[in-house]
């Protein structure tokens, strides 16, 4: 979505700006790319921040009408790759100062993520949603 959608999710979920940067970086560099937006955000995280084994990622996609999808992922291994879409950053993360509008909100105190994807620290899902999420056990690769 656009700026207003991302800000709405940020406020509704009380997310700090640093958890929203991958989503706002995607909006800045690629615009609203419909269903592929969440994958641009995931690629940003893999390219710039890296994803650590057992890190939990929440990926939220919203569409026209009442369409929405949420995925919760747990990394089975460390991931740090440079996706072509983010090569232009040369590994440098986007900061809030790089964005056309501010995203900081002093009322956002819970870590987590939204509006495309971002990393959750342990306990963030429970804190954000008021319930315990159970994760499936890791399935060994064959």
C-alpha atoms as one frame of an Amber mdcrd trajectory, in Angstrom:
protein
   0.000   0.000   0.000   0.863   3.626   0.062   2.102   5.851   2.853  -1.314
   6.127   4.570  -1.787   2.329   4.608   1.696   1.749   6.034   1.225   4.472
   8.656  -2.184   3.022   9.564  -0.701  -0.427  10.108   2.200   1.050  12.039
  -0.134   2.930  14.363  -2.652   0.083  14.742   0.098  -2.380  15.649   2.153
   0.207  17.624   5.290  -0.535  15.632   8.470   1.537  15.878   9.944   3.164
  12.790  12.912   0.778  12.576  10.535  -2.184  12.070   8.777  -0.312   9.264
  11.865   0.836   7.338  11.937  -2.158   4.938   8.328  -1.417   3.937   8.866
   2.326   3.525  12.132   1.725   1.636  10.197  -0.475  -0.790   7.512   2.185
  -1.210  10.185   4.837  -1.837  12.190   2.838  -4.390   9.489   0.793  -6.153
   6.106   2.241  -5.215   3.110   0.056  -4.507   3.842  -3.016  -6.617   0.671
  -4.869  -5.639   1.167  -8.469  -4.542   4.925  -8.423  -5.171   5.479  -5.657
  -2.592   5.865  -8.135   0.273   8.605  -9.956  -1.645  10.506  -6.712  -2.304
  10.430  -6.083   1.451  11.636  -9.608   2.222  14.425  -9.154  -0.359  15.402
  -5.869   1.354  15.661  -7.659   4.669  17.755 -10.471   3.189  19.987  -8.024
   1.287  20.482  -5.223   3.783  19.741  -6.487   7.272  20.182 -10.209   6.861
  17.893 -12.724   8.505  19.138 -14.873  11.370  18.299 -18.518  12.060  15.096
 -18.801  14.143  14.186 -15.165  13.462  10.435 -14.728  13.016   9.090 -12.625
  10.164   5.501 -11.459   9.752   4.491 -10.699   6.190   1.218  -8.800   5.680
  -0.334  -8.090   2.306  -3.492  -6.057   1.809  -5.517  -5.603  -1.336  -8.643
  -3.891  -2.569 -11.851  -4.599  -0.710 -11.489  -7.019   2.161  -8.507  -8.921
   0.783  -5.598  -9.524   3.128  -3.051 -12.202   3.800  -0.671 -12.797   6.675
   2.271 -15.190   6.764   4.475 -15.862   9.761   7.861 -17.317   8.839  10.681
 -18.687  10.979  14.122 -18.766   9.392  15.670 -22.238   9.322  19.108 -20.764
   8.581  20.937 -17.445   8.370  20.211 -15.609   5.106  22.316 -12.747   3.753
  22.192 -12.338  -0.018  22.140  -9.366  -2.348  19.022  -9.339  -4.478  19.228
  -7.469  -7.786  16.351  -5.200  -6.764  18.462  -3.741  -3.935  21.933  -3.682
  -5.545  21.664   0.086  -6.007  21.957   0.520  -2.204  25.392  -1.169  -2.150
  24.516  -2.783   1.188  23.698   0.564   2.819  20.404   0.511   4.752  17.771
   3.144   4.086  17.321   5.491   7.041  14.305   7.538   7.977  16.185  10.644
   6.792  16.287   9.078   3.289  12.488   8.864   3.113  10.282  11.614   1.648
   8.101  11.726   4.804   8.779  10.886   8.461   7.636   7.573   9.884   8.670
   7.919  13.537   5.873   7.777  16.035   6.723   8.197  19.733   3.701   6.070
  20.722   5.170   3.015  18.953   6.893   0.975  21.643   6.357  -2.652  20.644
   8.867  -4.285  18.312   7.501  -6.232  15.384   6.572  -5.681  11.843   3.872
  -4.986   9.371   2.975  -3.784   5.954   4.868  -6.120   3.920   7.420  -7.709
   6.161   9.844  -7.137   8.955  11.521  -9.019  11.741  10.031  -9.861  15.109
  12.074 -10.267  18.241  11.082 -13.121  20.589   7.765 -12.348  22.272   6.779
  -9.576  19.824   3.932 -11.571  18.280   2.450 -12.169  21.695   2.942  -8.518
  22.675   1.449  -7.209  19.438  -1.548  -9.524  19.359  -2.101 -10.390  23.008
  -1.851 -14.129  22.501   0.758 -16.826  22.239   1.687 -17.968  18.748   2.856
 -21.538  18.429   5.449 -22.318  15.824   5.679 -25.688  14.123   8.762 -27.704
  14.830  11.547 -27.456  12.280  11.225 -30.069   9.560  14.567 -31.607   8.615
  15.587 -31.179   4.969  15.736 -34.372   2.894
